[in-house]
mmCIF file of N, CA, C and O in Angstrom:
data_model
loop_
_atom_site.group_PDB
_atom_site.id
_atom_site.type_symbol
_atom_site.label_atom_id
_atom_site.label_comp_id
_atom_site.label_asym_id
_atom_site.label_seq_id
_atom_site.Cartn_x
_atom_site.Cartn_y
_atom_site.Cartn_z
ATOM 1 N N UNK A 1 -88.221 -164.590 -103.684
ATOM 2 C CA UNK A 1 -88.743 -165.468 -104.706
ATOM 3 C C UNK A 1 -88.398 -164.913 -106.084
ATOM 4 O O UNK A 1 -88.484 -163.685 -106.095
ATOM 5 N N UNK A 2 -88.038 -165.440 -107.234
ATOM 6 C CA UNK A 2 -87.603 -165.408 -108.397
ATOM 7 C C UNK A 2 -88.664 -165.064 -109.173
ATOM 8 O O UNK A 2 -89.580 -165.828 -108.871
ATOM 9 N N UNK A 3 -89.031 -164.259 -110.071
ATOM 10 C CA UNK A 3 -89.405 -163.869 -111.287
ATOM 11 C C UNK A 3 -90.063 -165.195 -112.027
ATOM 12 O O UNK A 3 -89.338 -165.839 -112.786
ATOM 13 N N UNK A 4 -91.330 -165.573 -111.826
ATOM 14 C CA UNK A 4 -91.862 -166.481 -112.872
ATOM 15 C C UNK A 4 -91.146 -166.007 -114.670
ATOM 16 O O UNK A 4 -90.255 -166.651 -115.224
ATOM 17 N N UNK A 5 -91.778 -164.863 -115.215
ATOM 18 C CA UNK A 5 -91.550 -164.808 -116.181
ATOM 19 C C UNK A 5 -90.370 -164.653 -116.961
ATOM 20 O O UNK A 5 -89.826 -163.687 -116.428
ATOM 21 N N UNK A 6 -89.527 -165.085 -118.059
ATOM 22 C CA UNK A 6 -87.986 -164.911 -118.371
ATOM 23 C C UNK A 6 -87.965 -163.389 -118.593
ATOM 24 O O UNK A 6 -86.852 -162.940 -118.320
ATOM 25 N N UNK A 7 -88.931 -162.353 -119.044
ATOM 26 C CA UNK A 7 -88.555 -161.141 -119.098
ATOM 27 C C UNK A 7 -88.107 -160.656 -117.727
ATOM 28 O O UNK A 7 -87.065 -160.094 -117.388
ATOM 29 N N UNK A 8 -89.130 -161.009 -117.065
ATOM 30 C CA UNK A 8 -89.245 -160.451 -115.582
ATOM 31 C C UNK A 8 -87.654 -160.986 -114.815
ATOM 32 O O UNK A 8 -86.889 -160.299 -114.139
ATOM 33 N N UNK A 9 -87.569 -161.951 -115.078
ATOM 34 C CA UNK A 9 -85.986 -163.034 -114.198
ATOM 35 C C UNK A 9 -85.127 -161.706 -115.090
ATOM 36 O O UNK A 9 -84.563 -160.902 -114.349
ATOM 37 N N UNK A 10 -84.996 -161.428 -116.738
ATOM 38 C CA UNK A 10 -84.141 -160.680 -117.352
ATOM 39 C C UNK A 10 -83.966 -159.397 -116.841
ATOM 40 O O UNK A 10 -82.850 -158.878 -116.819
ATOM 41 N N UNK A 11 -85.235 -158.688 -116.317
ATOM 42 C CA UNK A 11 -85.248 -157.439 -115.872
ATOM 43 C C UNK A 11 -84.480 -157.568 -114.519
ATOM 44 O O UNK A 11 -83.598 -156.721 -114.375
ATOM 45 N N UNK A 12 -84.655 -158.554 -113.392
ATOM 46 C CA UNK A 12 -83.877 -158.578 -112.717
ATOM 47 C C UNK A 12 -82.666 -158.828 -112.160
ATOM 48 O O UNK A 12 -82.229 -158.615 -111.029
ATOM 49 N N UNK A 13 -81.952 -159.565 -113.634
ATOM 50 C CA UNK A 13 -80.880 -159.682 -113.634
ATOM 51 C C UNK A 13 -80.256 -158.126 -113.637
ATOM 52 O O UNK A 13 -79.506 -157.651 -112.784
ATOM 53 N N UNK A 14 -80.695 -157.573 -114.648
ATOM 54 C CA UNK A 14 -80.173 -156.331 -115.055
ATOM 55 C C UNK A 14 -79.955 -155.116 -114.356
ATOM 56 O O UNK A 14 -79.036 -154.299 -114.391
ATOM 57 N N UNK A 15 -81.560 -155.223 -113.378
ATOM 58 C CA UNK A 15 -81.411 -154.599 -112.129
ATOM 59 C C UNK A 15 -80.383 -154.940 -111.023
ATOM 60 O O UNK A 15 -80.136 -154.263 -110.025
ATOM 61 N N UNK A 16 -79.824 -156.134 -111.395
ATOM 62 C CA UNK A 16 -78.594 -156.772 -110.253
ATOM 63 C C UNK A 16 -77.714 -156.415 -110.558
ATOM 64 O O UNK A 16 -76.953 -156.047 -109.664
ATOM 65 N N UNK A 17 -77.189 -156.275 -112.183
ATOM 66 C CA UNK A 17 -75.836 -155.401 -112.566
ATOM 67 C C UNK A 17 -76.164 -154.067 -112.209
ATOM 68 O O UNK A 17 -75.220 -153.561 -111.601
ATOM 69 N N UNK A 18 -76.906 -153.471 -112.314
ATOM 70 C CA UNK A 18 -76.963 -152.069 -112.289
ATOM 71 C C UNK A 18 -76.986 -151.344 -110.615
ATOM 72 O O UNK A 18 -76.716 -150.276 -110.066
ATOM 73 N N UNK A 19 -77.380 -152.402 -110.352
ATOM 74 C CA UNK A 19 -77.199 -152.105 -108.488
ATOM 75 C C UNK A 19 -75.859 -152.270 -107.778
ATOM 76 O O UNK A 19 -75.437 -151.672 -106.788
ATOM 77 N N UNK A 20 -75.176 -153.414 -108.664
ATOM 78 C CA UNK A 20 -73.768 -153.426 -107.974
ATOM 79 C C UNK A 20 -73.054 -152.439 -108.731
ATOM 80 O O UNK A 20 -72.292 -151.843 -107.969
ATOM 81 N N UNK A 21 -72.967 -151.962 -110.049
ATOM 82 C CA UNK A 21 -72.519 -151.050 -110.527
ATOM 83 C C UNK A 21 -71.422 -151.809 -111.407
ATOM 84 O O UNK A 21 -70.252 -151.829 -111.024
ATOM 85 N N UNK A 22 -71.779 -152.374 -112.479
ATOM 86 C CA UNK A 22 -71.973 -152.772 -113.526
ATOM 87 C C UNK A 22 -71.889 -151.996 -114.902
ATOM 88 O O UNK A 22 -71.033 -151.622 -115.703
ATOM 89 N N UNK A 23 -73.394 -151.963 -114.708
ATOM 90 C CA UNK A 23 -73.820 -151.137 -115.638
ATOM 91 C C UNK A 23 -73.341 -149.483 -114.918
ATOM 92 O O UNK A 23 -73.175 -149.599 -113.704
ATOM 93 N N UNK A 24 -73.137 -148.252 -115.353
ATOM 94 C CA UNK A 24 -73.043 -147.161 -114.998
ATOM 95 C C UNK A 24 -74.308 -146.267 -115.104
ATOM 96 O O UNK A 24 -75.015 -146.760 -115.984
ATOM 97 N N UNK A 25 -74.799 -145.336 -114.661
ATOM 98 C CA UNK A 25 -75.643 -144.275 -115.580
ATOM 99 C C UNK A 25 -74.847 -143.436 -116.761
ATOM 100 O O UNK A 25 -73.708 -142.972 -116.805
ATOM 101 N N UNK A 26 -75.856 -143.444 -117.620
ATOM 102 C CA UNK A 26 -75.122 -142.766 -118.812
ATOM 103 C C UNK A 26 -74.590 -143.950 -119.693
ATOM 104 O O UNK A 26 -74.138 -143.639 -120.795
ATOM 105 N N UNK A 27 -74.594 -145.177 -119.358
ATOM 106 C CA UNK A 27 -74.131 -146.527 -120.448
ATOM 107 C C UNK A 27 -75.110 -146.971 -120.880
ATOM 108 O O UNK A 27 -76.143 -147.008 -120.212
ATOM 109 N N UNK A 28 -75.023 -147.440 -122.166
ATOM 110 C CA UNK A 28 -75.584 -147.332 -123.253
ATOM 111 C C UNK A 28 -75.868 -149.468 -123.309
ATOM 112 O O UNK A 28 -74.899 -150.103 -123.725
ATOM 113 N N UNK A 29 -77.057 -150.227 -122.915
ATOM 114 C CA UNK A 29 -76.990 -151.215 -122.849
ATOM 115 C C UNK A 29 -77.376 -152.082 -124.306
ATOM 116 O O UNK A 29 -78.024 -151.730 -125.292
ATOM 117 N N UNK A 30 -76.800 -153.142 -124.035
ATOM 118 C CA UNK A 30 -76.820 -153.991 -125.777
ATOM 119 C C UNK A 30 -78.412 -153.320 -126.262
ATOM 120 O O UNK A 30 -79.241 -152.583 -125.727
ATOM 121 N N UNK A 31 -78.308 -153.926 -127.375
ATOM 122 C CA UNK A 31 -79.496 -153.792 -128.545
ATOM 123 C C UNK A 31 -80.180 -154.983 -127.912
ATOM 124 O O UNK A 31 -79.907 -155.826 -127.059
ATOM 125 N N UNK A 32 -81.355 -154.629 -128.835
ATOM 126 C CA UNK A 32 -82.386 -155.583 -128.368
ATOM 127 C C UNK A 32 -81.742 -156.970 -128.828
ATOM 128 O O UNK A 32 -81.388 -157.959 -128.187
ATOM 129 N N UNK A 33 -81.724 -156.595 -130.464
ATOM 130 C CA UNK A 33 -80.884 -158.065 -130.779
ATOM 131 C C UNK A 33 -79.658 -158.955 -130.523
ATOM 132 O O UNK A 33 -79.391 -160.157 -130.557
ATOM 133 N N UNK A 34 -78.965 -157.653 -130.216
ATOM 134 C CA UNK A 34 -77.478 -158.128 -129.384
ATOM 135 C C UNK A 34 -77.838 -159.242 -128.224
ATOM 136 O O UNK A 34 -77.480 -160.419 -128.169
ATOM 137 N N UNK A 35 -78.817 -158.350 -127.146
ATOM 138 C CA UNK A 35 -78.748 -159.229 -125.700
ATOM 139 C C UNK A 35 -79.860 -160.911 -126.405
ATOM 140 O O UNK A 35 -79.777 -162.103 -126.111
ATOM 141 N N UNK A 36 -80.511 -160.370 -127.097
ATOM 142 C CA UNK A 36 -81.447 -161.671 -127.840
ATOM 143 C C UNK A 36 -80.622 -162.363 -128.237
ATOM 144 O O UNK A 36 -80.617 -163.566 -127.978
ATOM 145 N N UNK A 37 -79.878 -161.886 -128.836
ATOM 146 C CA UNK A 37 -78.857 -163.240 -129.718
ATOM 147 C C UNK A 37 -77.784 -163.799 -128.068
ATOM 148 O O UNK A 37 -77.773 -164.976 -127.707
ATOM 149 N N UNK A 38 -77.373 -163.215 -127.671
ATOM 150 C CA UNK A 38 -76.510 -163.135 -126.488
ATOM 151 C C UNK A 38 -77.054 -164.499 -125.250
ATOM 152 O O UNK A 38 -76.480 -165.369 -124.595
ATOM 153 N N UNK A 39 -78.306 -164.081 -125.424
ATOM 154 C CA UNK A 39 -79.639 -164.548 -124.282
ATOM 155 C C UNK A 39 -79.835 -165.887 -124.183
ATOM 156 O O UNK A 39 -79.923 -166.747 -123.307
ATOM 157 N N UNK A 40 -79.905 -165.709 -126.272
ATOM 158 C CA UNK A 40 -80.897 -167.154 -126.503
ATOM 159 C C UNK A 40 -82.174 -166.841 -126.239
ATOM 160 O O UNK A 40 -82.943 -167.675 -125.759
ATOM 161 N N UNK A 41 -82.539 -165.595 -126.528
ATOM 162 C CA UNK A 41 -84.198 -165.048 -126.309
ATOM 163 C C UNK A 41 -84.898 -164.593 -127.159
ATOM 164 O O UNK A 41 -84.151 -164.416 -128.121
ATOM 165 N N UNK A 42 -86.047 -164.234 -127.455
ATOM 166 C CA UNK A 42 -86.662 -163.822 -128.228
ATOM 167 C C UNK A 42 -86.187 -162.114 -128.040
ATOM 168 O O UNK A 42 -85.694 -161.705 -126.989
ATOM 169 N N UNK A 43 -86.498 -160.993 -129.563
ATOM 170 C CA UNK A 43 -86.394 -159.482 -129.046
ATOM 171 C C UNK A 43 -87.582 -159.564 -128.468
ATOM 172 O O UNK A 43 -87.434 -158.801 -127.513
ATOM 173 N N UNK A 44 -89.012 -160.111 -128.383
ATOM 174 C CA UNK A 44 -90.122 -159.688 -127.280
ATOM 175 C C UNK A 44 -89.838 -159.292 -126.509
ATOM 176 O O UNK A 44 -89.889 -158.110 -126.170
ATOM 177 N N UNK A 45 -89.115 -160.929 -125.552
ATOM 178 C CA UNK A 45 -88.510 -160.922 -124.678
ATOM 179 C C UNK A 45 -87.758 -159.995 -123.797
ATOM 180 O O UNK A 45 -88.086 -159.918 -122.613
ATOM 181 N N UNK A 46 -86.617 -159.166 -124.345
ATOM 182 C CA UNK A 46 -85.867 -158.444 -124.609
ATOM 183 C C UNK A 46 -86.595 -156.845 -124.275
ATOM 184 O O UNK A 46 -86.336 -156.025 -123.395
ATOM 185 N N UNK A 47 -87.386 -156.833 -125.153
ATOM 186 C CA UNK A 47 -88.131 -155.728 -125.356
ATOM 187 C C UNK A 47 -89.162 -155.627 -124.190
ATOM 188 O O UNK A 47 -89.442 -154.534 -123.698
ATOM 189 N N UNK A 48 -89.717 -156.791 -123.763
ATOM 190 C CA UNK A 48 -90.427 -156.299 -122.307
ATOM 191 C C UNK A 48 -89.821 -156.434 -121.461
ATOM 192 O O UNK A 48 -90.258 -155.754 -120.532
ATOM 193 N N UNK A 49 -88.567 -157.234 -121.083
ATOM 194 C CA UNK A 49 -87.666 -156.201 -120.175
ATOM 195 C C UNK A 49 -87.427 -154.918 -119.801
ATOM 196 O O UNK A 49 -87.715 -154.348 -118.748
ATOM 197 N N UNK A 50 -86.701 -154.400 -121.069
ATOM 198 C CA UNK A 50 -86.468 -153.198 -121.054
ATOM 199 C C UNK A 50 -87.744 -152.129 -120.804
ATOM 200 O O UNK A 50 -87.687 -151.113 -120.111
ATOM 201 N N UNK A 51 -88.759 -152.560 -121.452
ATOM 202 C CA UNK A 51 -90.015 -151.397 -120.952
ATOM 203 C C UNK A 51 -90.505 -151.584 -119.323
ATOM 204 O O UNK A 51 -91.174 -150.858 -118.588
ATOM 205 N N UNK A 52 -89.935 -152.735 -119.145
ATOM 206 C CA UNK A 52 -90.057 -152.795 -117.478
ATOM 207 C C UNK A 52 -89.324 -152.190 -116.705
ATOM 208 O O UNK A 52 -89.802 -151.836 -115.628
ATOM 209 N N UNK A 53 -87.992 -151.901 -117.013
ATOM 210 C CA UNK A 53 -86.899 -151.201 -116.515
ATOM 211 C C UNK A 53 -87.143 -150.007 -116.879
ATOM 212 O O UNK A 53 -86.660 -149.297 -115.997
ATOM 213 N N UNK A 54 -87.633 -149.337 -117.699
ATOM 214 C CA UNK A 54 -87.914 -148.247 -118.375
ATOM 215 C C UNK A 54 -88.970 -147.384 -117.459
ATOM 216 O O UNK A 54 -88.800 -146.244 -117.028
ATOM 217 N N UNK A 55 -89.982 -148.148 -117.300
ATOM 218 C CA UNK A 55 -90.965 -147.944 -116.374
ATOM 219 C C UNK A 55 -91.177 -147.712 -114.945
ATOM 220 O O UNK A 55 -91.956 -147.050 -114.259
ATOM 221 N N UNK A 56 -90.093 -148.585 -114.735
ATOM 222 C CA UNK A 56 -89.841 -148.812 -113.454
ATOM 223 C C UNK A 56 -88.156 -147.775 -113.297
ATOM 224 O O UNK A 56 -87.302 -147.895 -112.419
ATOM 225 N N UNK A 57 -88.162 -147.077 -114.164
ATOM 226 C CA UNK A 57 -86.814 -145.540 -113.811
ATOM 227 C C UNK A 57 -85.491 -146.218 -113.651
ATOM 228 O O UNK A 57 -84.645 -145.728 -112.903
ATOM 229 N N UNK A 58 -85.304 -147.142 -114.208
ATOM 230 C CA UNK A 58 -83.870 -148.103 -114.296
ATOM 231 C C UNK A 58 -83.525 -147.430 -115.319
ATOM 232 O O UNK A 58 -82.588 -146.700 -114.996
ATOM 233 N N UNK A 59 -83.900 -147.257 -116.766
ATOM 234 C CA UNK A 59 -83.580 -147.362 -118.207
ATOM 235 C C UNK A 59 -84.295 -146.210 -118.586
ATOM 236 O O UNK A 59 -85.412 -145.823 -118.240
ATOM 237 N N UNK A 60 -83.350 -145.661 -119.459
ATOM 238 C CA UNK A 60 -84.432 -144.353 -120.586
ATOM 239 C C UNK A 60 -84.146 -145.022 -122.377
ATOM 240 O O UNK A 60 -83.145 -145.201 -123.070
ATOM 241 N N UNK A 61 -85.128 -145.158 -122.501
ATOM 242 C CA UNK A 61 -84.715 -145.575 -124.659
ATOM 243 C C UNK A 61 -84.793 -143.795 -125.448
ATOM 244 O O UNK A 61 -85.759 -143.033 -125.456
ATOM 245 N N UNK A 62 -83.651 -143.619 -125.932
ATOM 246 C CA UNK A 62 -83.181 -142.598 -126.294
ATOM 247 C C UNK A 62 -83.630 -143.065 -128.108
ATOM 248 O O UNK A 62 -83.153 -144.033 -128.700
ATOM 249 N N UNK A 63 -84.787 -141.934 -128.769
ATOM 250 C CA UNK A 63 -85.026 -142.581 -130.224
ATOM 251 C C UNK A 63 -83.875 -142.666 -130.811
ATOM 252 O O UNK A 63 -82.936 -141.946 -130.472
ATOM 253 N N UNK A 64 -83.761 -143.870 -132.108
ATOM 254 C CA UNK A 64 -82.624 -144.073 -132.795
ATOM 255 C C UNK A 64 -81.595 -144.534 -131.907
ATOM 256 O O UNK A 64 -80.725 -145.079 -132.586
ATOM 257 N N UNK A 65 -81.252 -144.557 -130.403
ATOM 258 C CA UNK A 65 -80.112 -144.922 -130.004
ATOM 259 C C UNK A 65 -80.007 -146.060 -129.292
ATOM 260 O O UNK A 65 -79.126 -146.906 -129.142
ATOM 261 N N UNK A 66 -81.199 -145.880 -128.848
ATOM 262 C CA UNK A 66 -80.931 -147.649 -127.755
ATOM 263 C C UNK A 66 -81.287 -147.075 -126.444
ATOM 264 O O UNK A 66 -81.797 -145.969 -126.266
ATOM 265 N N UNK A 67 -80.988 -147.878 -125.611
ATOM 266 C CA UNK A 67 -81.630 -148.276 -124.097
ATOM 267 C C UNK A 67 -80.059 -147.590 -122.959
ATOM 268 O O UNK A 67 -79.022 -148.252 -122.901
ATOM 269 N N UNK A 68 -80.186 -146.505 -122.340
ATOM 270 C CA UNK A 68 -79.346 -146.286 -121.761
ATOM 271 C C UNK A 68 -79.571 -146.078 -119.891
ATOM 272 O O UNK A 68 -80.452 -145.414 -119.346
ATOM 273 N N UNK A 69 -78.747 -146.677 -119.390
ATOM 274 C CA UNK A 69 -78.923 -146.668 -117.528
ATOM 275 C C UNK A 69 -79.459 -145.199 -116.959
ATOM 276 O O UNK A 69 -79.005 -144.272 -117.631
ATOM 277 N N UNK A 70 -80.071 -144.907 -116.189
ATOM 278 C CA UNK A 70 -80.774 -143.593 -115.773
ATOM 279 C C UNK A 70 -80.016 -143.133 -114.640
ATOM 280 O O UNK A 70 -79.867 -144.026 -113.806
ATOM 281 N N UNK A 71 -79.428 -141.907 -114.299
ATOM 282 C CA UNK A 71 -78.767 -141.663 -113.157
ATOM 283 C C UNK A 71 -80.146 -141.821 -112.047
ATOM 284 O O UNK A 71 -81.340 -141.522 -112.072
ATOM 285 N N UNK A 72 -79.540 -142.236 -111.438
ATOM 286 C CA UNK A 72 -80.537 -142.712 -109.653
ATOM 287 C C UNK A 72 -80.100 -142.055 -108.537
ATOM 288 O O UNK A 72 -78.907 -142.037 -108.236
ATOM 289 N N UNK A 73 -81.062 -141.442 -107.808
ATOM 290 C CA UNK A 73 -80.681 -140.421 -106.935
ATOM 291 C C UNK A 73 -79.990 -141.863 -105.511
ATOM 292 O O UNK A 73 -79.505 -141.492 -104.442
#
């Protein structure tokens, strides 16, 4: 079943690139505003994604740099 919420559907998109290998560990993913403008989303949006992925050991936010993929055992 699909993700009611658009953060939540976003987080799992992201988790779908990052599982097929996509995204890499150690890559550095758009800005908040980048994927917002990109999206057609709000940065909220955007932004509770990423703390979902973050949370959930997908994503580390590095201060000043942005949102980068987490090596996964």
């Amino acid at each position: 079943m699909a993700p009611t919420f658009l953060y939540a559907q976003l987080a799992h998109e992201i988790i779908h690139l990052i599982d097929k290998g996509t995204f890499q560990p150690g890559e550095r993913l758009l800005s908040l505003r980048s994927l917002s403008e990109n999206r057609q989303v709000s940065i909220a949006t955007v932004s509770q994604a990423y703390l979902q992925l973050e949370a959930q050991g997908y994503l580390e936010a590095r201060p000043q740099s942005g949102y980068y993929v987490c090596h996964r055992p």
